[in-house]
Amino acid sequence: MKILVALKQVPDTETKVKVAPDGKSLDPTDVKWITGPYDEYALEEAIRIKEAGGAEVVALTVGDDRAKEVLRNALALGADSAVLLKGQPSDDPLAVAKMVASFLEGKGFDLVLLGNKGIGGDNAAVGPMLAEILGWGHANVVVKLEVKDGAFLADRETEGGLERVAGPLPAVVTAQKGLNEPRYASLKGIMAAKKKTIEELDGAGAPAVLSNAALALPPARPDGRKIEGDPATQARALLQLLKDEAKVF
Amino acid sequence: MYPILTDDQLAIQQAARDFAMAEIEPGATARDQAHEFPGGIIRQLGEMGFMGMMVPEAYGGAGLDTISYALALEQIAYADASVAVSMSVNNSVACAPILAFGTEAQKQKYLVPLASGKEIGGFMLTEPDAGSDAAAIKTRATPVEGGWVLNGSKAWITNGGVGKYFVTMAVTDPAQGKRGISSFVLDAAQPGFRAGKPEDKMGLRSSNTVMVSLEDAFVPQDALLGRPGEGLKVAFGGLDGGRIGIAAQALGIGQRALDESVKYAKTRKTFGRIIGEHQAIQTYLAEMEARVQAARLLTFKAAAMKDAGRTCTVEAATAKLFATEMGSWICDRAVQVFGGYGYSREYVVERLYRDVRVTTIYEGTSEIQRMVIARELMK
């Protein structure tokens, strides 16, 4: 069993996002970079499959040197090897999916696990696109996964319920919160990861079709208003405002 | 930073910080108020390798150096000093003496579960009437078929109500005075080991500290640690490491108090400006920073010497004395910076002020540290 976990480096959810002067990209100063939270579920699931029945887990990301941090972390958590596809992490999910697909070609992977979306872009597209390019089956937004005898059984979150999907391997599965509880790296794992090498491959050759034209933050929230007067007056004024301005009545 | 930290050490520090701030810090105040032992956190720390950091991997530990240990302990204490004390005791005075004095069989039996976090350990030297003067202990070990039975009282036992294996000192030969004391590894899972109610302490309120009464507590022949009569050698063998650990703990609390003070000084306004712009507050903050930096250097120096295999008695005692006294001073000033709010349970500096206080007392009081330092100077 050979599993590829595709990870994306994303800004920490607590980062205060700023738009760069070009008006269409993220200002990288003061941004703390983390592994995409949904990708963490994907990685944890791969490690659990490995622990349960034996599997080779390869972690992969697309990006520059900075993205190696994500791979280092994956190695510390239990990935057997790591691959950096060098190239600018593109705004175009199709370009990313093509890069990953061409890496996978002929390598005999049985399963690709990845987060159902990267946070920030929220396209939720790379997983399904990858499956389409490869001609593999896929299940996305998965909260429970079983893999055995060359097939998978996956519970997907759907509106108001669960859907169970079955299919043969190889397949692409994207992880949703609830799939598992990701672990912390052990000290032993961290030290071992530092001794492993990260394979660097040229990820170019899949030109982006899409690019960001503009990036804007939500408008700033207007200042609050203070209602003055004695309690009765305040209550009356508040009621009036709720009726006239907020139109809740 | 001196000594220059290696990539490995920085990675350990980062891992400790990430875990501490995500998993330990959020519940610290609630646990303090409920006197709730952080059992789940200790278990997780064990799984990650923080409970036996300097124990070789072959015995279930993480196989790291003392500097990494000090760095990690500081980060854990920054989040919650109660968690740090459990971790420190397990590493410094449970694992370390078994690693140093244990036979191969003892290491397999006791060290592996303690270092891998499957069991919690502790250290039982102090008694109601014997603390700093360790040779005055009265707990008696009487030979019986297949081993000894221990009778006596042990006081202020960290992890006493939650631990499994305790490095325990008892008198085997009263005629020999301090050379009649031996060390054992005592299994707490027996009727003769009676842990009292958790002490109602000023600080570290979610750590588990109890009086233990030993009533014919049995230790088998093969649980004697080191040679008979050399119990104090075992007890004192881990002191330097233990002192470095407590210095790191005080450092973590002090750094937290400083950071909280700076944050508050940037937002709280009096007389129309943030209090950080008042010179009186600035002098406090600057003095806190200077002392934290100095304490960190002393702690790292002692740890680096220990890692180099050199005698570090003076350095460890100096680090412990200075870091804990400065920690107490910093927390006192932090409460002052916060004013009335610093006296309220709602603000973390109130807990830090209580938590730090014991660091100048346990693992050798400041007075004992001064004695140790002066004795070395006078040699």
XYZ file of C-alpha atoms in Angstrom:
628
model
C 0.000 0.000 0.000
C 1.458 3.284 -1.092
C -0.172 6.530 0.021
C 0.542 10.041 -1.153
C -0.505 12.856 1.145
C -0.630 16.193 -0.654
C -0.209 19.097 1.748
C -0.577 22.830 1.313
C 1.178 25.500 3.290
C -1.335 28.146 4.288
C -1.371 31.250 6.502
C -2.168 30.541 10.139
C -5.862 31.048 10.784
C -4.899 33.609 13.423
C -2.870 35.673 10.967
C -4.137 39.164 10.406
C -4.430 39.134 6.642
C -3.107 42.134 4.715
C -3.311 42.755 1.004
C 0.006 43.397 -0.767
C 0.555 46.702 -2.620
C -0.206 44.968 -5.943
C -3.816 44.689 -4.790
C -4.140 41.044 -5.756
C -1.919 39.007 -3.471
C -1.382 38.380 0.203
C 1.217 40.536 1.951
C 3.554 37.851 3.326
C 5.110 39.993 6.074
C 4.159 38.847 9.584
C 2.378 35.808 8.194
C 2.916 32.620 10.153
C 2.705 29.619 7.839
C 1.164 26.335 8.844
C 0.058 23.066 7.283
C -3.535 23.370 6.069
C -5.767 22.110 8.897
C -7.723 19.779 6.573
C -4.447 18.422 5.232
C -3.531 17.544 8.819
C -6.526 15.191 8.952
C -5.403 13.641 5.670
C -1.892 13.078 6.995
C -3.130 11.660 10.288
C -5.372 9.227 8.411
C -2.460 8.056 6.272
C -0.326 7.486 9.383
C -3.140 5.546 11.020
C -3.501 3.318 7.959
C 0.244 2.761 8.085
C 0.143 1.906 11.797
C -2.831 -0.404 11.393
C -1.713 -2.471 8.453
C 1.498 -1.142 7.047
C 1.794 1.397 4.256
C 4.387 3.672 2.766
C 3.428 7.289 3.290
C 4.895 9.947 1.033
C 4.232 13.609 1.843
C 4.210 16.104 -1.006
C 3.770 19.820 -1.369
C 4.073 22.370 -4.134
C 6.039 25.476 -3.303
C 9.412 27.033 -2.585
C 11.920 26.480 0.221
C 9.539 27.923 2.778
C 7.107 25.066 2.141
C 9.708 22.534 3.304
C 8.559 23.298 6.834
C 5.290 21.512 6.059
C 7.185 18.456 4.825
C 9.534 18.470 7.812
C 6.489 18.424 10.048
C 4.938 15.574 8.061
C 8.137 13.552 8.423
C 8.147 14.227 12.179
C 4.603 12.966 12.395
C 5.387 9.716 10.606
C 5.595 10.164 6.821
C 8.307 7.922 5.377
C 9.578 10.358 2.782
C 8.822 13.796 1.432
C 8.802 15.465 -1.955
C 8.877 19.150 -2.722
C 7.557 19.993 -6.174
C 9.373 23.245 -6.722
C 7.301 25.991 -8.189
C 5.183 28.907 -7.150
C 2.102 27.647 -5.337
C -0.351 28.802 -7.951
C -3.741 30.443 -7.501
C -4.908 28.044 -10.194
C -5.977 24.706 -8.696
C -5.838 23.011 -12.104
C -2.153 23.837 -12.467
C -1.485 22.355 -9.021
C -3.556 19.249 -9.773
C -1.674 18.729 -13.057
C 1.677 18.989 -11.256
C 0.657 16.419 -8.661
C -0.841 14.147 -11.326
C 2.335 14.120 -13.395
C 4.350 13.316 -10.274
C 2.061 10.352 -9.537
C 2.383 8.874 -12.989
C 3.815 5.368 -13.006
C 4.762 5.366 -9.336
C 2.204 2.807 -8.212
C 0.372 4.814 -5.570
C -2.825 3.235 -4.257
C -4.315 6.223 -2.516
C -3.993 9.996 -2.502
C -5.176 11.751 0.633
C -5.512 15.507 0.927
C -7.539 18.095 2.752
C -10.929 18.811 1.225
C -9.715 22.377 0.816
C -6.822 24.626 1.638
C -7.840 27.455 3.893
C -7.554 30.885 2.360
C -8.299 30.032 -1.262
C -11.170 27.705 -0.329
C -11.461 26.396 -3.885
C -11.863 22.786 -2.719
C -10.807 21.837 -6.239
C -7.406 20.140 -6.292
C -8.683 16.787 -4.983
C -11.511 16.263 -7.478
C -9.443 17.699 -10.356
C -6.605 15.350 -9.547
C -8.974 12.373 -9.605
C -10.396 13.484 -12.951
C -6.974 13.915 -14.532
C -5.873 10.504 -13.286
C -9.155 8.858 -14.137
C -9.417 7.565 -10.530
C -12.484 7.429 -8.341
C -12.730 9.964 -5.588
C -14.620 10.712 -2.408
C -14.495 14.169 -0.947
C -15.328 15.737 2.430
C -14.778 12.368 4.071
C -15.295 11.852 7.810
C -14.655 8.105 7.972
C -12.459 5.954 5.811
C -11.816 2.245 5.505
C -9.281 0.857 3.100
C -8.804 -2.834 2.454
C -8.487 -5.463 -0.244
C -7.897 -2.940 -2.982
C -11.046 -0.953 -2.234
C -12.187 1.924 -0.067
C -15.339 2.704 1.851
C -15.813 6.339 2.776
C -18.430 8.254 4.739
C -19.015 11.686 3.270
C -20.630 14.601 4.966
C -23.643 15.725 2.982
C -26.341 18.251 3.770
C -28.064 16.897 6.845
C -26.628 13.413 6.662
C -23.958 10.951 5.643
C -23.341 9.259 2.352
C -21.299 6.074 2.136
C -19.246 5.716 -1.021
C -17.462 2.567 -2.081
C -14.909 2.233 -4.851
C -11.756 0.535 -6.010
C -8.221 1.729 -5.419
C -6.375 3.675 -6.606
C -8.513 6.582 -5.478
C -8.390 10.156 -4.239
C -9.937 10.950 -0.861
C -10.248 14.409 0.643
C -10.467 14.807 4.407
C -12.984 16.713 6.470
C -12.841 17.739 10.117
C -13.996 14.794 12.197
C -12.079 12.173 10.215
C -9.676 11.852 13.147
C -7.864 13.826 15.831
C -4.392 14.708 14.525
C -1.535 13.966 16.909
C 1.413 16.116 17.903
C 4.837 15.087 16.679
C 6.884 13.218 19.255
C 10.357 14.454 20.160
C 11.742 11.239 18.679
C 9.846 11.928 15.448
C 11.143 15.505 15.277
C 14.727 14.385 15.707
C 14.331 11.561 13.166
C 12.752 13.959 10.650
C 15.788 16.198 10.774
C 17.922 13.347 9.514
C 15.678 12.559 6.536
C 16.165 14.319 3.228
C 13.444 16.033 1.286
C 13.462 15.151 -2.393
C 13.225 18.251 -4.555
C 11.756 17.970 -8.022
C 11.020 20.558 -10.653
C 7.283 21.112 -10.517
C 7.148 23.396 -13.516
C 5.423 22.522 -16.758
C 1.855 23.160 -15.767
C 1.204 26.790 -16.612
C -1.531 28.527 -14.673
C -4.595 29.497 -16.640
C -6.211 31.404 -13.825
C -4.679 34.163 -11.770
C -5.979 36.450 -9.094
C -7.159 39.777 -10.487
C -7.846 41.442 -7.153
C -7.924 40.658 -3.469
C -9.978 42.677 -1.016
C -10.684 42.511 2.678
C -14.226 42.763 3.953
C -15.185 46.371 4.687
C -14.218 47.528 8.181
C -16.997 47.277 10.701
C -18.504 50.701 11.472
C -17.985 52.081 14.971
C -20.522 51.190 17.612
C -23.041 53.706 18.810
C -23.718 54.562 22.435
C -27.283 55.146 23.516
C -27.468 57.793 26.222
C -30.101 58.633 28.809
C -31.856 56.905 31.692
C -32.647 53.177 31.322
C -36.209 53.768 30.102
C -35.061 56.221 27.438
C -32.267 53.879 26.388
C -34.671 50.955 26.073
C -37.071 53.032 23.978
C -34.263 54.262 21.738
C -32.936 50.715 21.320
C -36.365 49.374 20.392
C -36.769 52.160 17.858
C -33.409 51.400 16.288
C -34.087 47.667 16.166
C -37.330 48.457 14.380
C -36.235 51.224 12.021
C -32.601 50.440 11.267
C -32.019 46.772 11.982
C -35.564 45.936 10.951
C -35.743 42.947 13.263
C -39.391 43.628 14.085
C 21.564 33.697 22.506
C 24.276 31.977 24.543
C 24.971 29.240 24.153
C 23.958 29.349 20.509
C 21.130 26.879 20.235
C 21.346 24.156 17.625
C 18.589 23.537 15.086
C 17.610 20.446 17.043
C 17.277 22.394 20.282
C 15.248 25.090 18.564
C 12.943 22.431 17.114
C 12.378 20.933 20.576
C 11.701 24.385 22.002
C 9.200 25.091 19.231
C 7.440 21.744 19.712
C 7.160 22.398 23.447
C 5.861 25.918 22.865
C 3.269 24.813 20.303
C 1.919 22.090 22.545
C 2.041 24.262 25.670
C 0.133 27.162 24.177
C -2.431 25.032 22.320
C -3.136 22.327 24.877
C -1.873 23.395 28.310
C -2.396 27.136 28.590
C -6.118 27.329 27.768
C -7.243 25.297 30.804
C -4.564 26.370 33.277
C -6.636 28.893 35.230
C -9.639 26.579 35.459
C -7.473 23.685 36.673
C -5.863 25.959 39.245
C -9.251 26.933 40.586
C -10.596 23.377 40.594
C -7.343 21.821 41.920
C -7.600 19.456 38.990
C -4.571 17.296 38.209
C -3.740 17.563 34.481
C -3.670 13.797 33.963
C -4.587 13.886 30.268
C -1.916 16.469 29.517
C 0.744 14.511 31.406
C -0.196 11.416 29.424
C 0.121 13.330 26.155
C 3.451 14.804 27.233
C 4.562 11.262 27.940
C 3.531 10.031 24.500
C 5.451 12.882 22.915
C 8.595 12.095 24.915
C 8.652 14.990 27.387
C 8.519 12.801 30.492
C 11.873 11.131 29.898
C 13.700 13.675 27.806
C 17.258 12.773 28.757
C 16.708 9.024 28.952
C 18.243 7.163 25.974
C 15.779 5.952 23.347
C 16.688 2.362 24.227
C 14.947 2.909 27.580
C 11.886 4.625 26.162
C 13.166 8.194 26.452
C 13.808 10.923 23.908
C 17.609 10.788 24.199
C 18.063 14.557 24.331
C 20.430 16.870 26.178
C 19.949 18.989 29.288
C 19.667 22.216 27.317
C 16.731 20.815 25.321
C 15.185 19.718 28.601
C 15.552 23.195 30.122
C 14.143 24.808 26.976
C 11.104 22.520 26.984
C 10.477 22.875 30.697
C 10.574 26.658 30.400
C 7.913 26.547 27.687
C 5.677 24.209 29.657
C 6.045 26.342 32.809
C 5.239 29.425 30.740
C 1.827 27.876 30.111
C 1.252 26.172 33.460
C 3.844 25.691 36.208
C 1.738 22.925 37.772
C 2.237 20.775 34.680
C 5.929 21.704 34.655
C 6.504 20.435 38.191
C 5.069 17.001 37.418
C 7.236 16.834 34.328
C 10.316 18.078 36.175
C 9.947 15.553 39.007
C 9.442 12.647 36.607
C 12.488 13.631 34.530
C 14.911 14.895 37.153
C 14.359 12.839 40.276
C 12.534 9.705 39.126
C 14.079 8.829 35.732
C 17.537 10.324 36.312
C 18.522 8.344 39.451
C 17.231 5.074 37.962
C 19.218 5.783 34.794
C 22.340 6.640 36.802
C 22.199 3.953 39.486
C 19.819 1.278 38.216
C 20.798 -2.157 37.008
C 19.816 -3.207 33.499
C 16.853 -5.126 34.888
C 15.730 -2.128 36.968
C 15.944 0.112 33.918
C 13.776 -2.265 31.925
C 11.258 -2.626 34.715
C 10.994 0.945 36.041
C 12.690 3.349 33.676
C 11.018 2.240 30.446
C 7.435 2.907 31.682
C 8.434 6.176 33.383
C 10.412 7.557 30.447
C 7.803 6.606 27.875
C 5.039 8.207 29.911
C 3.111 4.990 30.588
C 3.547 5.567 34.316
C 4.264 8.629 36.429
C 7.118 8.647 38.902
C 8.244 10.558 41.943
C 10.839 10.944 44.657
C 10.419 10.373 48.360
C 13.171 11.761 50.538
C 11.552 14.577 52.531
C 9.741 13.757 55.764
C 7.745 15.898 58.176
C 10.889 16.376 60.276
C 13.593 16.064 57.644
C 13.808 18.329 54.639
C 16.994 20.215 53.984
C 18.792 17.965 56.506
C 18.145 14.798 54.531
C 20.298 12.636 56.785
C 17.708 13.068 59.548
C 15.108 10.867 57.846
C 13.428 8.279 60.063
C 11.610 6.013 57.575
C 12.829 2.539 58.399
C 13.511 -0.309 55.972
C 13.386 -3.654 57.794
C 14.650 -6.789 56.053
C 12.032 -9.462 55.480
C 11.874 -12.567 53.342
C 12.621 -11.519 49.765
C 13.204 -7.827 50.453
C 12.302 -5.091 52.909
C 9.256 -3.464 54.402
C 9.236 0.310 54.766
C 7.583 2.207 57.597
C 7.446 5.959 58.037
C 6.016 9.197 56.648
C 7.057 11.057 53.540
C 6.014 14.665 53.076
C 5.372 17.003 50.125
C 5.449 14.186 47.617
C 4.841 15.537 44.125
C 2.813 13.053 42.024
C 2.305 11.088 45.299
C -1.350 10.399 44.600
C -1.006 9.721 40.872
C 2.381 8.046 40.470
C 3.430 4.413 40.299
C 7.180 4.219 40.943
C 8.906 6.293 43.614
C 12.623 6.555 44.264
C 12.502 6.295 48.040
C 15.095 6.763 50.769
C 14.880 4.823 54.011
C 17.163 3.876 56.894
C 18.511 0.347 56.565
C 21.088 0.537 59.338
C 20.412 3.132 62.059
C 23.835 2.576 63.643
C 25.554 3.899 60.526
C 23.950 7.375 60.563
C 23.818 8.902 57.109
C 25.730 5.903 55.762
C 22.884 3.734 56.929
C 20.402 5.173 54.422
C 19.560 3.242 51.253
C 17.511 3.973 48.130
C 14.739 1.822 46.715
C 12.259 1.934 43.900
C 8.909 1.613 45.596
C 5.790 0.489 43.747
C 2.860 2.591 44.951
C 0.295 -0.012 43.896
C 0.113 -1.776 47.257
C -1.890 -1.378 50.437
C 1.173 -0.321 52.437
C 1.470 2.867 50.335
C -1.094 5.342 51.599
C -1.309 8.663 49.836
C -2.996 11.417 51.844
C -5.289 14.149 50.630
C -3.700 16.641 48.240
C -2.076 19.465 50.217
C -3.995 22.739 50.183
C -1.181 24.742 48.680
C -0.751 28.455 47.941
C 0.222 27.799 44.336
C 0.762 24.970 41.851
C -2.722 24.052 42.916
C -3.369 21.627 40.089
C -0.188 19.666 40.771
C -0.553 16.652 43.024
C 1.326 16.995 46.314
C 0.546 14.638 49.168
C 1.800 13.181 52.412
C 2.539 9.480 51.999
C 2.363 7.105 54.863
C 4.292 3.857 54.499
C 2.898 0.995 56.526
C 4.835 -2.186 55.867
C 5.226 -1.146 52.247
C 7.128 -3.958 50.566
C 10.114 -3.531 48.290
C 11.612 -6.656 46.753
C 15.327 -7.454 46.966
C 15.919 -6.377 43.382
C 14.406 -2.911 43.959
C 17.376 -1.652 45.949
C 18.803 1.246 43.933
C 22.569 1.513 44.164
C 24.448 -0.109 47.037
C 23.134 -0.462 50.592
C 24.107 2.574 52.670
C 24.545 4.749 49.605
C 21.017 6.087 49.569
C 22.045 9.700 49.941
C 24.478 9.343 47.062
C 21.508 8.334 44.903
C 19.408 11.129 46.364
C 22.019 13.809 45.803
C 23.210 12.425 42.467
C 20.310 14.012 40.665
C 20.383 17.321 42.512
C 22.262 19.314 39.895
C 19.858 18.224 37.172
C 16.889 18.849 39.439
C 18.104 22.363 40.217
C 18.532 23.150 36.528
C 14.961 21.943 36.007
C 13.541 24.204 38.705
C 15.600 27.134 37.416
C 14.003 26.545 34.004
C 10.575 26.351 35.574
C 11.065 29.675 37.398
C 12.397 31.144 34.174
C 9.230 30.141 32.344
C 7.010 31.676 35.013
C 9.151 34.843 35.078
C 9.091 35.210 31.299
C 5.316 34.822 31.322
C 4.944 37.467 34.043
C 7.145 39.802 32.023
C 5.237 39.213 28.777
C 1.892 39.693 30.507
C 3.179 42.926 32.076
C 4.399 44.300 28.753
C 1.094 43.457 27.093
C -0.850 45.150 29.872
C 1.456 48.184 29.902
C 0.658 48.721 26.221
C -3.100 48.860 26.739
C -3.869 50.128 30.238
C -4.130 53.898 30.397
C -3.694 56.229 33.356
C -3.343 60.013 33.271
C -4.196 59.946 29.589
C -1.419 57.657 28.358
C -0.606 53.968 28.369
C 1.163 53.041 31.578
C 4.129 51.742 29.551
C 4.905 55.386 28.864
C 5.268 56.138 32.550
C 8.879 55.980 33.612
C 8.100 54.124 36.848
C 6.577 51.225 34.898
C 9.369 51.311 32.333
C 12.001 50.803 35.015
C 10.123 47.742 36.267
C 9.834 46.264 32.783
C 13.494 46.918 32.001
C 14.629 45.385 35.269
C 12.417 42.332 34.655
C 13.926 41.853 31.201
C 17.469 42.145 32.557
C 16.813 39.558 35.238
C 15.098 37.135 32.869
C 18.039 37.347 30.487
C 20.533 36.805 33.291
C 18.596 33.855 34.684
C 18.402 32.286 31.236
C 22.155 32.537 30.753
C 22.835 30.978 34.142
C 20.398 28.150 33.480
C 21.824 27.423 30.034
C 25.374 27.592 31.330
C 24.671 25.025 34.027
C 22.848 22.821 31.486
C 25.670 23.134 28.953
C 28.244 22.147 31.588
C 26.176 19.163 32.598
C 25.906 18.140 28.932
C 29.667 18.426 28.623
C 30.003 16.008 31.536
C 31.589 18.600 33.793
C 30.897 19.205 37.468
C 28.252 21.899 37.655
C 27.361 22.003 41.347
C 28.091 25.721 41.741
C 26.538 26.592 38.382
C 23.352 24.607 39.005
C 22.963 26.027 42.514
C 23.625 29.543 41.233
C 21.116 29.141 38.424
C 18.491 27.761 40.798
C 19.095 30.479 43.401
C 19.073 33.351 40.945
C 16.321 32.160 38.593
C 13.879 31.399 41.403
C 14.579 34.559 43.375
C 14.302 36.638 40.193
C 11.134 34.762 39.241
C 9.568 35.667 42.551
C 10.661 39.278 42.205
C 9.350 39.532 38.647
C 5.959 38.099 39.581
C 5.765 40.527 42.490
C 6.475 43.445 40.147
C 4.029 42.054 37.576
C 1.254 42.216 40.176
C 2.359 45.802 40.870
C 2.178 46.700 37.174
C -1.357 45.287 37.035
C -2.341 47.205 40.181
C -5.666 46.089 41.622
C -6.267 43.744 38.700
C -3.072 41.896 39.565
C -4.680 40.980 42.875
C -7.659 39.456 41.120
C -8.005 35.808 40.138
C -9.229 37.018 36.767
C -5.703 37.925 35.702
C -3.012 35.333 35.174
C -0.316 37.262 37.087
C -2.155 36.466 40.313
C -1.624 32.751 39.641
C 1.979 33.294 38.572
C 2.650 35.139 41.838
C 1.389 32.147 43.831
C 2.925 29.502 41.570
C 6.420 30.943 41.538
C 6.670 31.235 45.293
C 7.550 27.601 45.946
C 10.466 27.621 43.520
C 12.741 29.242 46.135
C 11.754 26.466 48.544
C 11.603 23.072 46.841
C 14.506 21.098 45.382
C 16.732 22.910 47.892
C 15.751 26.233 49.424
C 17.555 29.419 48.477
C 19.327 29.155 51.827
C 20.621 25.693 50.940
C 21.730 26.922 47.507
C 23.723 29.709 49.180
C 25.233 27.150 51.534
C 26.199 24.916 48.605
C 27.726 27.797 46.683
C 29.621 29.159 49.688
C 30.879 25.714 50.625
C 32.333 25.266 47.144
C 33.897 28.725 47.329
C 35.508 27.965 50.660
C 37.026 24.666 49.508
